[in-house]
Coordinates of C-alpha atoms in Angstrom, one line a residue:
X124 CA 95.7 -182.4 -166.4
X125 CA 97.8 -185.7 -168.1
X126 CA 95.4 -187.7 -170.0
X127 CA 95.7 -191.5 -169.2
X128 CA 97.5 -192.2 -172.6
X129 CA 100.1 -189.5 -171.8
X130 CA 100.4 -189.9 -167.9
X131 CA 101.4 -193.8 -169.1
X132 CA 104.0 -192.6 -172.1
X133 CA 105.5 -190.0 -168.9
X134 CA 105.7 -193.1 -166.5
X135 CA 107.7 -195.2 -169.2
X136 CA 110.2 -192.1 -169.7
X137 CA 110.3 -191.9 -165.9
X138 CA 111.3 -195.2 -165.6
X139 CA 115.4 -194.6 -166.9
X140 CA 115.9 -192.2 -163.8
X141 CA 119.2 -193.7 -161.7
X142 CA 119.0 -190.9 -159.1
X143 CA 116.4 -188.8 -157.1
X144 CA 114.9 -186.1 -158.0
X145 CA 112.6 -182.7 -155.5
X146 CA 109.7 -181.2 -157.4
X147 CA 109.8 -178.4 -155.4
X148 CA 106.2 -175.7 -156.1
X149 CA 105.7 -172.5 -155.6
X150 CA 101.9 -171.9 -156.0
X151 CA 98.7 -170.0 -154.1
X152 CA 95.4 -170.4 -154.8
X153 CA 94.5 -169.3 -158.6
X154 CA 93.7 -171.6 -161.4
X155 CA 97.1 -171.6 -162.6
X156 CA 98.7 -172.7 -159.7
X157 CA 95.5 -175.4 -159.3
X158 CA 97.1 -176.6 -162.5
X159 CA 100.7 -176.8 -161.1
X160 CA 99.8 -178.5 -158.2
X161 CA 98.0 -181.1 -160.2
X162 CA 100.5 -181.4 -162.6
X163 CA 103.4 -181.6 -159.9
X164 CA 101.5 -184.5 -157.9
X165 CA 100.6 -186.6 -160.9
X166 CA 104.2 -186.5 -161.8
X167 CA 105.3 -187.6 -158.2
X168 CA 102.9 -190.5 -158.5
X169 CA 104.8 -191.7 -161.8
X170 CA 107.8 -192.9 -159.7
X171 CA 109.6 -193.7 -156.5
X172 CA 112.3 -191.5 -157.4
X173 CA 110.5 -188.4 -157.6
X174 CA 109.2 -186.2 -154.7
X175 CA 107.2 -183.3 -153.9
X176 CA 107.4 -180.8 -151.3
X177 CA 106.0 -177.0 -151.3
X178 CA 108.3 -174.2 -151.3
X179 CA 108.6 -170.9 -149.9
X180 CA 110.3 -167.8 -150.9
X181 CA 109.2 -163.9 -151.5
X182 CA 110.9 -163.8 -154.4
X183 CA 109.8 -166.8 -156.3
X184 CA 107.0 -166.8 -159.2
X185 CA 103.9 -167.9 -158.7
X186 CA 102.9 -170.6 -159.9
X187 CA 106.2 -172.1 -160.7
X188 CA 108.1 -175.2 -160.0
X189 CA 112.0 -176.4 -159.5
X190 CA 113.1 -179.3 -160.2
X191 CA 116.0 -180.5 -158.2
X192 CA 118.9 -183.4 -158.4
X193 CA 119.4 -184.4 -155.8
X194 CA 122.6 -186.1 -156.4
X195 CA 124.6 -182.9 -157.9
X196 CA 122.4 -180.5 -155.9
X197 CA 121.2 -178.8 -159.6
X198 CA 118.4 -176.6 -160.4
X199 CA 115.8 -176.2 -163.2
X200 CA 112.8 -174.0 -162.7
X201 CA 109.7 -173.7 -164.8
X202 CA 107.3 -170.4 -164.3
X203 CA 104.1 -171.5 -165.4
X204 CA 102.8 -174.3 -165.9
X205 CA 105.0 -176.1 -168.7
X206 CA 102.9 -177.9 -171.1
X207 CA 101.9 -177.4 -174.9
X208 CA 105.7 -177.2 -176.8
X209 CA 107.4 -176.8 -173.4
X210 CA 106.1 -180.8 -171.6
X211 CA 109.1 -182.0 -173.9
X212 CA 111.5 -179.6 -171.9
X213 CA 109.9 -180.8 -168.6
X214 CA 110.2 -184.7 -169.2
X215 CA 113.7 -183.9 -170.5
X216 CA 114.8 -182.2 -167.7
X217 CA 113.2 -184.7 -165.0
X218 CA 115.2 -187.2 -166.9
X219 CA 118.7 -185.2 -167.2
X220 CA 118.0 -184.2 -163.3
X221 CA 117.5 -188.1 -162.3
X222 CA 121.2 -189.1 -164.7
X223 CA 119.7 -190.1 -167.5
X224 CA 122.6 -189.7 -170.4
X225 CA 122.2 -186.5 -172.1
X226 CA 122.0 -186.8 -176.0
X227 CA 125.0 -184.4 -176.8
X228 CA 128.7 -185.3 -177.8
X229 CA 131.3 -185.2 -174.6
X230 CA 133.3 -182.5 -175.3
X231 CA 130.4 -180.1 -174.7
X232 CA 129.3 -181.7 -171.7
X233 CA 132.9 -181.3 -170.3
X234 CA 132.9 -177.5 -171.7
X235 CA 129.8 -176.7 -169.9
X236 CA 131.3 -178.5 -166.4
X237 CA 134.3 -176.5 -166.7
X238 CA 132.4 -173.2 -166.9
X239 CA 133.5 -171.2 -163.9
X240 CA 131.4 -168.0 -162.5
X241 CA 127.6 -167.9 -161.7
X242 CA 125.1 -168.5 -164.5
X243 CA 121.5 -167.3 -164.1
X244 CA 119.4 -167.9 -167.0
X245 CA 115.6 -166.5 -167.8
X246 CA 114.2 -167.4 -170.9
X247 CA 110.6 -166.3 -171.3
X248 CA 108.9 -167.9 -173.7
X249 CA 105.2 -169.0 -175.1
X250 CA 104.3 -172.1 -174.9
X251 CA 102.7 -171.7 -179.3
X252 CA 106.6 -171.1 -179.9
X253 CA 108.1 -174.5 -181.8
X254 CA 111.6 -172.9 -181.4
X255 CA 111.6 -172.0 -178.0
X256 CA 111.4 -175.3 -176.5
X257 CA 115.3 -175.9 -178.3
X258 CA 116.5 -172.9 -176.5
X259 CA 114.7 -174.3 -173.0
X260 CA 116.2 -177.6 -173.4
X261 CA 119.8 -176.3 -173.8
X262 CA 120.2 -174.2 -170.8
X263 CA 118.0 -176.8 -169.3
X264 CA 120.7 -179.4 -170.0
X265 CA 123.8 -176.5 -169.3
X266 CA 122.0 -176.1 -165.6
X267 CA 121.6 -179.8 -165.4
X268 CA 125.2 -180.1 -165.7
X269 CA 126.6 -177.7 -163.9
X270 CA 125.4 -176.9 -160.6
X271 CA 126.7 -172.8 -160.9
X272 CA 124.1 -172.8 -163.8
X273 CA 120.4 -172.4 -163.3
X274 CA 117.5 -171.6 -165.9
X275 CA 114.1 -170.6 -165.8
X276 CA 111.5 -171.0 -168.2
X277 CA 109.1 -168.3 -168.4
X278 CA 105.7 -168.2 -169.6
X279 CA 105.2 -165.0 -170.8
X280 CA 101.3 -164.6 -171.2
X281 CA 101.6 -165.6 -167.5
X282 CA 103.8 -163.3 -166.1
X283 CA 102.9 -160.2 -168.5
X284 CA 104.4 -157.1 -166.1
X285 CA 107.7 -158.8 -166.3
X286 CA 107.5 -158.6 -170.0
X287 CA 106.3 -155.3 -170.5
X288 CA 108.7 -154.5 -167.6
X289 CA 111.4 -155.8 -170.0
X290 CA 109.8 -155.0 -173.1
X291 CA 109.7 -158.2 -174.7
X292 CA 108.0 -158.1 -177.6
X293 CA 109.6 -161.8 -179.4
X294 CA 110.1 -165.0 -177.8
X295 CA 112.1 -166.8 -176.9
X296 CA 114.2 -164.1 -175.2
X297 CA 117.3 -164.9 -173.0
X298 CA 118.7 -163.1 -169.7
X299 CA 121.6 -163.9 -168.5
X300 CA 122.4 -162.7 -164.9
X301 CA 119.6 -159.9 -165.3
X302 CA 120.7 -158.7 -168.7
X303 CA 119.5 -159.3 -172.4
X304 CA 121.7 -162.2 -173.8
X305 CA 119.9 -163.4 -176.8
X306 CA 116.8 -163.7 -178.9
X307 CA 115.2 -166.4 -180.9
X308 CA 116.8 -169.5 -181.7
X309 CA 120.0 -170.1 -180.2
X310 CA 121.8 -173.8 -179.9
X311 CA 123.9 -174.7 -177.4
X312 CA 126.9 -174.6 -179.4
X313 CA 125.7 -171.1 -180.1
X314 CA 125.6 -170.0 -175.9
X315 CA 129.0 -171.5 -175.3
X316 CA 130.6 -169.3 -177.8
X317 CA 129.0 -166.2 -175.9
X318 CA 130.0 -167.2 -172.2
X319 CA 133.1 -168.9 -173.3
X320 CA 136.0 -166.9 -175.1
X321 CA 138.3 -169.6 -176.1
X322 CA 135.3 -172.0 -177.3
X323 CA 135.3 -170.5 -180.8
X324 CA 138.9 -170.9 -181.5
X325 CA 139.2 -174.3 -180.0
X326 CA 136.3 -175.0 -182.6
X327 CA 137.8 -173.8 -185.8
X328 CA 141.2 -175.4 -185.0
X329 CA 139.5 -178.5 -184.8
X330 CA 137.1 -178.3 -188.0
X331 CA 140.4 -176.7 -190.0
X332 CA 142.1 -180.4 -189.2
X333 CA 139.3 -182.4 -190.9
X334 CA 140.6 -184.0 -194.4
X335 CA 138.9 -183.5 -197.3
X336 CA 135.3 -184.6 -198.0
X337 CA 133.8 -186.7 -201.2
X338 CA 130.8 -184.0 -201.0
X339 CA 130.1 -181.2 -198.6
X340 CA 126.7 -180.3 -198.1
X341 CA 126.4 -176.3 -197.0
X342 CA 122.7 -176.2 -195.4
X343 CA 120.4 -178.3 -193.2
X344 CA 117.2 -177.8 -194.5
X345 CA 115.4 -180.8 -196.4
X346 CA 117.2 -180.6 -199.7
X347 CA 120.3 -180.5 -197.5
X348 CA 119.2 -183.7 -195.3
X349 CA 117.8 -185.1 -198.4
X350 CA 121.3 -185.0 -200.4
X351 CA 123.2 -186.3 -197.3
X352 CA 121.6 -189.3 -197.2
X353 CA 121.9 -189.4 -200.5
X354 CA 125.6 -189.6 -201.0
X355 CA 126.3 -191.5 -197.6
X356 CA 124.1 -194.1 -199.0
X357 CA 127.0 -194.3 -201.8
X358 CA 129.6 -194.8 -199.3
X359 CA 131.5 -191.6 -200.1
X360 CA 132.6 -189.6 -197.3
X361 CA 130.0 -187.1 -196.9
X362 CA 130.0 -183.7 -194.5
X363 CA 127.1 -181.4 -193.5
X364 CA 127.8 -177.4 -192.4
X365 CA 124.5 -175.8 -191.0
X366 CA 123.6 -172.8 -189.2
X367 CA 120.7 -174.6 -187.6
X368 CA 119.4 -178.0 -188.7
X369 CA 116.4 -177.9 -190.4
X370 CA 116.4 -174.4 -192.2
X371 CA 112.9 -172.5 -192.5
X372 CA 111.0 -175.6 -191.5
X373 CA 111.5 -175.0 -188.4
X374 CA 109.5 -172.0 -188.4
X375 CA 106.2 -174.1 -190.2
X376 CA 103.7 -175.2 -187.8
X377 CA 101.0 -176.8 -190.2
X378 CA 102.1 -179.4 -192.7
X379 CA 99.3 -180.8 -194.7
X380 CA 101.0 -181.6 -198.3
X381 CA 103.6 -183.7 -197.2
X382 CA 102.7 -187.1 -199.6
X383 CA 101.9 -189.9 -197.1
X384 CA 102.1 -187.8 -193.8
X385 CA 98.6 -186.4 -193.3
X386 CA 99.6 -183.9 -190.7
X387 CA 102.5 -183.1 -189.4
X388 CA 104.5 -179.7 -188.0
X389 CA 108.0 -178.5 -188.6
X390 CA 109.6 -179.2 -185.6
X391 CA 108.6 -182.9 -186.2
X392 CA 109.5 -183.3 -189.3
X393 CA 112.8 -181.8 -189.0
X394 CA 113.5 -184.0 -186.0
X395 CA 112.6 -187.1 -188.3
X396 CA 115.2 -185.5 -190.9
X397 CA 118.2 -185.3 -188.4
X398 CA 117.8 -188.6 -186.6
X399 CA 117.1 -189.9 -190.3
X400 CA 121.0 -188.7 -191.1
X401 CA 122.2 -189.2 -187.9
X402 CA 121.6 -192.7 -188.7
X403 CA 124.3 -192.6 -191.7
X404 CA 127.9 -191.8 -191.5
X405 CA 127.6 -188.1 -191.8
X406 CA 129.9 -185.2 -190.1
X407 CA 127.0 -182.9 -189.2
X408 CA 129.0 -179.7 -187.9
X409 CA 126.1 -177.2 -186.8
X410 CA 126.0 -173.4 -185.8
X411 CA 128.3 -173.0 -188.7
X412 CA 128.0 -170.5 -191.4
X413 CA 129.7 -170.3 -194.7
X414 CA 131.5 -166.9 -195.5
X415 CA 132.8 -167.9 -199.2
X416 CA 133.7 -170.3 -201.8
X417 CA 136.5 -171.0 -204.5
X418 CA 138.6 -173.6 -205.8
X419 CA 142.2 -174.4 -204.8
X420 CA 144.3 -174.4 -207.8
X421 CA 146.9 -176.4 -205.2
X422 CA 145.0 -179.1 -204.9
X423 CA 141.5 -179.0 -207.1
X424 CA 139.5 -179.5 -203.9
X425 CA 136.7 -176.5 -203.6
X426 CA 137.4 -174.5 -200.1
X427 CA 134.5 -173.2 -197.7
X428 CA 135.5 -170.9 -195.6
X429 CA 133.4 -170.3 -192.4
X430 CA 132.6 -167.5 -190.3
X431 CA 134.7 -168.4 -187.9
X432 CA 138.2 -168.8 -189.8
X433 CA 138.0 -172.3 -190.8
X434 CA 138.5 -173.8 -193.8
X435 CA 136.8 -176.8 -195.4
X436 CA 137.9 -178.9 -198.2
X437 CA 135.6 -181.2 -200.8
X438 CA 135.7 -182.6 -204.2
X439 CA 132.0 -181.8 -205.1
X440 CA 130.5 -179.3 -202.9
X441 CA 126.2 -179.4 -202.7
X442 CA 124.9 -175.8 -201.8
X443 CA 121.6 -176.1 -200.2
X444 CA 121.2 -172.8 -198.0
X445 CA 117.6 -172.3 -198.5
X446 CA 115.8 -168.9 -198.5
X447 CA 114.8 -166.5 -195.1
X448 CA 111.8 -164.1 -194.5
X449 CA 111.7 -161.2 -196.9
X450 CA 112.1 -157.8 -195.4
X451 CA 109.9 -155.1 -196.4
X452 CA 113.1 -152.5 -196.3
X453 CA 111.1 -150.1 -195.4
X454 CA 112.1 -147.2 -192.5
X455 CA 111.5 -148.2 -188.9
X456 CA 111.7 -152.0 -190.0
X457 CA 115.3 -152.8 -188.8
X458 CA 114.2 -150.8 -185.5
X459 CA 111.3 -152.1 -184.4
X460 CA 112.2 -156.1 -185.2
X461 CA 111.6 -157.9 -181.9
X462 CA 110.2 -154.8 -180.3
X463 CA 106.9 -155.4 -182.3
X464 CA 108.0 -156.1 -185.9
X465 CA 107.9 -160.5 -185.9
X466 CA 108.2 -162.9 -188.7
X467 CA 106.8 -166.0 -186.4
X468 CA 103.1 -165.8 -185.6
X469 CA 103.1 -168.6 -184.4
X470 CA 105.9 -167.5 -181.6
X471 CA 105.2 -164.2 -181.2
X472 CA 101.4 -163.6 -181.3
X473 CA 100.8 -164.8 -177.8
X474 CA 102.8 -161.6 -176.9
X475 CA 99.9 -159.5 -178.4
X476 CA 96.9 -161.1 -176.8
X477 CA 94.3 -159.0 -176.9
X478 CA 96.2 -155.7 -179.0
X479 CA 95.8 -154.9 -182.8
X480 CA 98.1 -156.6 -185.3
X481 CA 98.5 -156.1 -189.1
X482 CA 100.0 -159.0 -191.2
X483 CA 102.0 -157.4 -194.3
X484 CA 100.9 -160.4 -197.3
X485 CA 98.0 -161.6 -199.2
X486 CA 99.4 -165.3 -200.0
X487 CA 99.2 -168.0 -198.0
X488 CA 101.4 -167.4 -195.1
X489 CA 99.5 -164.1 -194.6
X490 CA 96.5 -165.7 -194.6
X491 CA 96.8 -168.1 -192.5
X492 CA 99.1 -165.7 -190.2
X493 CA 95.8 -163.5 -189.9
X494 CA 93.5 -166.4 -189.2
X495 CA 95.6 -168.1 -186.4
X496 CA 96.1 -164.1 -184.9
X497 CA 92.4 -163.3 -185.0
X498 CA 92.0 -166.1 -182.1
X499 CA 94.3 -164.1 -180.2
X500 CA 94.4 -160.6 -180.7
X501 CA 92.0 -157.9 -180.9
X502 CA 92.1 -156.9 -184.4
X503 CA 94.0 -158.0 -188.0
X504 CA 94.2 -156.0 -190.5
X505 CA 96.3 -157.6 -193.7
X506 CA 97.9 -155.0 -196.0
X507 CA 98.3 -156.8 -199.4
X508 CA 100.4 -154.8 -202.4
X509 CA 98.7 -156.4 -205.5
X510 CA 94.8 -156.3 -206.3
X511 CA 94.1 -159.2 -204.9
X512 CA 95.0 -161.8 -202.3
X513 CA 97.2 -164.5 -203.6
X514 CA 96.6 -166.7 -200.9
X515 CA 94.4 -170.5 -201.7
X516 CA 90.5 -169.7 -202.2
X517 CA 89.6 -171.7 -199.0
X518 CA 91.9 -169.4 -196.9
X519 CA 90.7 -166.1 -198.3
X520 CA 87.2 -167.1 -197.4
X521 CA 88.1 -167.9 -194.0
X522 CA 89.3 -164.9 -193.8
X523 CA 86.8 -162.5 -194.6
X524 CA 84.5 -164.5 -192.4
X525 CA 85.8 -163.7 -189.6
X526 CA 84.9 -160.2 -187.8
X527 CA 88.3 -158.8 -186.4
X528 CA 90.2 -158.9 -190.0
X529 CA 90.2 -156.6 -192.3
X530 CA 91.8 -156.7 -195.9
X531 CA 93.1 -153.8 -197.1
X532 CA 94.7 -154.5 -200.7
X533 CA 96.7 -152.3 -203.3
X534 CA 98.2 -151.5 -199.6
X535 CA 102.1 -150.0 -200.2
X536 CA 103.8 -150.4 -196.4
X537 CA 105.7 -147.3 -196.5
X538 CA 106.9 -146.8 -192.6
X539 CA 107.4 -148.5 -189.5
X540 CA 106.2 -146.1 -186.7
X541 CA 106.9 -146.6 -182.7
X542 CA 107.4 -144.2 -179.6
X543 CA 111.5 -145.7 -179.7
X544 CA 110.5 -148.5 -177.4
X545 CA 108.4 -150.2 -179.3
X546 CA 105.7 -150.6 -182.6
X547 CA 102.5 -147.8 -182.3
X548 CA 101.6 -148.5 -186.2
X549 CA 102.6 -148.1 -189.6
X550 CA 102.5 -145.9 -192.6
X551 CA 101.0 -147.7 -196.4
X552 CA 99.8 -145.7 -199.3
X553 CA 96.9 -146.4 -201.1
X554 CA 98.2 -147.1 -204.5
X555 CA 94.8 -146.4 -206.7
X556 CA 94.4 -142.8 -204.4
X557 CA 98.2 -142.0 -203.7
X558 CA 96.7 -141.2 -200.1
X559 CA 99.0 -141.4 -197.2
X560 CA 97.5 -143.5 -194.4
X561 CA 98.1 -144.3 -190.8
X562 CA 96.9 -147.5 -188.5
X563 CA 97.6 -147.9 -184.7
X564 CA 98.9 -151.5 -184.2
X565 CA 100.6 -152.7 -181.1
X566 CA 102.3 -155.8 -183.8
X567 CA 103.7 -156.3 -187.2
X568 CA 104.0 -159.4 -188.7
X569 CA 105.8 -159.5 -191.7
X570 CA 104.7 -162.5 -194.7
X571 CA 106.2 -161.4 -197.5
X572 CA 108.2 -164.2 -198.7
X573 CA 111.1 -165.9 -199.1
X574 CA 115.2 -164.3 -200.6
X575 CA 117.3 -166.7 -201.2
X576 CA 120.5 -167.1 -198.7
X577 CA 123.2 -166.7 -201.4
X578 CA 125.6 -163.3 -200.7
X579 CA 128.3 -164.9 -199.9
X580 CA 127.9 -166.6 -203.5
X581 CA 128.0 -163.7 -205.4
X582 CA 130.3 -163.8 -208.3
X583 CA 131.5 -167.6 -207.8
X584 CA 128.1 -169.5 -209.6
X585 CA 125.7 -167.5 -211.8
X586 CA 122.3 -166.5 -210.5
X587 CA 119.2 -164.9 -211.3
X588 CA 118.8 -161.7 -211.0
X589 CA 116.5 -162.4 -208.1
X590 CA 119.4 -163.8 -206.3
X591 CA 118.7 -167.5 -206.8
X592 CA 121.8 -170.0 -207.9
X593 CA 120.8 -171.3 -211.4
X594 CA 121.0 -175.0 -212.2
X595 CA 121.2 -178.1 -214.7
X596 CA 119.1 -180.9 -214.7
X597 CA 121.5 -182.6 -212.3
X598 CA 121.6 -180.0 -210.2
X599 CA 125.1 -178.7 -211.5
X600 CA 126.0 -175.1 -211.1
X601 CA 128.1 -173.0 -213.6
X602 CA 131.2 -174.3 -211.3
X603 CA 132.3 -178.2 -211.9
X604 CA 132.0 -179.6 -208.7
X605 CA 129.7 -177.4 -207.3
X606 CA 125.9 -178.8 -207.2
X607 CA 122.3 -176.9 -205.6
X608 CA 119.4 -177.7 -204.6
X609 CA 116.2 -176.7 -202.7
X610 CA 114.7 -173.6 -202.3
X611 CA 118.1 -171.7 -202.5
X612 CA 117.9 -172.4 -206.7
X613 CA 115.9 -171.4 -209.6
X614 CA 113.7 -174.3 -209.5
X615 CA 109.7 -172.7 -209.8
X616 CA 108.1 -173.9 -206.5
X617 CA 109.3 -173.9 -203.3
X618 CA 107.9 -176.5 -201.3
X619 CA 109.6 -179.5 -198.9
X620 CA 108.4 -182.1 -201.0
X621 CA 110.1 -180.5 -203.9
X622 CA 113.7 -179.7 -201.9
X623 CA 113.9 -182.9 -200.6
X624 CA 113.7 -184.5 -204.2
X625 CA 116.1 -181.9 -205.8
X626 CA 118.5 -182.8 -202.7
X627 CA 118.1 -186.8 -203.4
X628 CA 118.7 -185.3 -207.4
X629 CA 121.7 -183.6 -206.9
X630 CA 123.2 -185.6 -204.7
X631 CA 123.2 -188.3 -207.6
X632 CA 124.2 -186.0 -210.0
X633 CA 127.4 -185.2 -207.9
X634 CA 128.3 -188.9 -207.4
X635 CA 128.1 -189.0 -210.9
X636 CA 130.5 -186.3 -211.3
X637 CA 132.8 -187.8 -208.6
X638 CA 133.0 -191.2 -210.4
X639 CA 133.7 -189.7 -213.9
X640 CA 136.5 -187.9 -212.4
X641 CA 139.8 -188.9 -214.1
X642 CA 142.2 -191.6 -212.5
X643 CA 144.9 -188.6 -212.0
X644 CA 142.9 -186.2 -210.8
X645 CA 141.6 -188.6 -208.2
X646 CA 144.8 -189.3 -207.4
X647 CA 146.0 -185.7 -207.3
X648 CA 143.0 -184.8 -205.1
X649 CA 143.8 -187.7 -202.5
X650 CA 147.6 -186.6 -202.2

């Protein structure tokens, strides 16, 4: 099960448990569970602290494990057998159930203590998913700390009635108490504002109080992280407002361009980012959202004003939102998403193991979508709009070598169609015929590209008419003060390498702008 070089990294972690800890499995006698049990008993040979013991209960999943402090009498449970993305969320929560310190600030630990009422989480997930394991580890941690909480983790190509039971057609997806609570990526800021009223006032009183910033970065993506550091490193006092750190990223397994890193995957990477501006003197206030932008004529400073009410103050602001999926706008779209309409092969195609799929994109994200589904599904067919594939020569012929994908190009998706639960197939028209044609799919993954995250910029800083903010060579907008970078400008190619030195760019180029400030304005700005 554990190779020797991992069963040795485990027993290292293993060894900063203070407190006991009950593996306690639920398992018969198919291959899965023959996994479980392995798994359970190399863990319990890792350490003293830890124990085994088989349960029994006609209402548990099988095979499945709980893992149990002792001390504070909490409860994790895993449904499956948790390895691939999910052995992080295991070790963590062996460690958080044993007292090891958690890696989040006070205040939320005491928020999640003071939670009153009964908690039962169900997250299914599939163990391909890189953002699932962030959603795991938060109610993991919530359930650690608070014995009225529990969690399961649930693989769902394990336990596939209960999804179509459900209909769960995107991972991961949250239940709370027996009812749908969330899905996708959700952080544990995010699930406190939904179980707890008050939390979100209590938050934007407290980010309104903060005094004013040298620069304010909106976005966590690279070119965010990148222009962070950038400024820290100056000594100027330096703020960060993200929805979620690391942007689009997130969503990338394969990383193959990055100069000097072979190999690597989003998650990773990203993970490398925070810790590397966690390690500078950096307010990093996440699941935040920017709602609008302007200057105070009071004071000079440029305001941000977030979704929540608060208000934000900076001399030089850096705008680094990055860009989302594209949407094909097309009828049924908006219905279907998470009911068979996905943006996340790499999360969602286990959920359509053995059904047919179409991937709407000829470039390289549609490409390589296809290629990682064919392994997986029964059938691909990619609908490309242009007369040709756009996507890397190497990829194409990849492609077209394998049996269960078809390419269908000068392909015009017209219609999403489904029987109101869920996707039965969609509409394109053949753009050389005019013909109107049909194809029964079970999936729809959507590849289209990128549209920059800029509304709530519109009519503050000029941008293209394709939505992007336009800058200088410094990265200065057509506001003083206001700087871009990443994939959220005008700059020709989007790629990390790219964002991250646009970031480091305008970060400079702000500085700049800060220290060529004149000595009353400076003064004016600090009163």
């Amino acid at each position: 099960m554990l190779d020797q070089n991992l069963k040795t990294q485990l027993q290292t972690y293993l060894q900063n448990l203070k407190t006991p800890v009950e593996l306690v499995k639920f398992v018969d006698d198919s291959a899965k569970s023959t996994e479980l049990n392995e798994l359970v008993e190399q863990i319990t040979q890792l350490s003293p602290l830890i124990t085994s013991t088989a349960g029994e209960g006609k209402n548990e999943r099988v095979p499945s494990m709980l893992i149990r402090s002792v001390q504070n009498n909490t409860e994790i449970r895993f449904a499956g057998v948790p390895l691939g993305h999910e052995f992080t969320s295991l070790v963590l929560a062996l460690l958080h159930s044993g007292g090891h310190p958690m890696k989040i600030d006070a205040d939320l630990i005491e928020q999640v203590r003071q939670l009153e009422g009964q908690y039962q989480f169900e997250t299914y997930v599939s163990l391909s998913c890189q953002n699932c394991p962030d959603v795991i580890q938060a109610l993991n941690m919530m359930a650690a700390i608070n014995p009225n909480i529990t969690n399961v983790m649930i693989d769902g190509a394990l336990f596939q009635p209960e999804v179509d039971e459900r209909k769960i057609m995107a991972v991961p997806s949250v239940f709370l108490n027996g009812k749908s609570f969330a899905q996708g990526r959700i952080s544990l800021k995010e699930i406190l504002k939904k179980v707890d009223s008050n939390a979100a006032k209590r938050e934007a009183k407290a980010l309104g109080n903060k005094p004013p910033f040298d620069l304010l970065v909106v976005g966590g993506g690279p070119a965010g992280a990148s222009s962070a550091i950038y400024s820290a490193r100056k000594g100027i006092r330096t703020g960060i407002v993200a929805e979620r750190f690391g942007g689009q990223v997130m969503d990338t397994m394969a990383i193959e361009n990055f100069i000097s890193v072979k190999a690597t995957d989003g998650p990773k990477l990203v993970s490398g980012l925070e810790q590397h501006v966690r390690d500078y003197d950096v307010d990093i206030m996440d699941s935040q959202r920017a709602k609008r932008i302007n200057r105070d004529e009071h004071n000079g400073l440029i305001e941000v004003e977030l979704e929540n009410g608060a208000l934000l103050h900076s001399k030089t602001l850096m705008l680094a939102t990055g860009a989302r999926w594209r949407e094909m706008n097309v009828p049924g779209e908006q219905e279907y998403r998470g009911k068979g309409v996905a943006y996340c092969p790499h999360c969602d195609g286990p959920l359509f193991k053995g059904k047919p799929v179409a991937v709407i994109g000829g470039g390289n994200s549609g490409i390589e979508a296809a290629i990682d589904l064919a392994g997986l599904v029964s059938h691909v067919t990619v609908l490309e709009f242009d007369t040709k594939l756009r996507a890397d020569e190497v990829l194409v012929r990849k492609a077209k070598s394998m049996p269960n994908i078809d390419i269908i190009v000068n392909a015009q998706t017209t219609e999403v169609t489904g029987n109101g639960e869920k996707v039965t197939g969609l509409n394109f028209t053949d753009r050389v015929s005019g013909e109107t044609q049909h194809v029964e799919l079970a999936g729809i993954f959507v590849q289209i590209g990128l549209v920059p995250n800029t509304e709530f910029l519109k009519g503050t800083v000029d941008l293209t008419n394709r939505g992007e903010i336009i800058v200088g060579a410094n990265g200065e907008t057509s506001l003083p003060g206001v700087f871009a970078a990443g994939d959220v400008t005008n700059v020709p190619y989007k790629q990390i390498i790219i964002a991250m030195g646009s970031g480091a760019n305008a970060a400079l180029g702000a500085f700049d702008y800060l220290i060529r400030l004149p000595v009353e304005d400076k003064q004016e700005q600090a009163a």
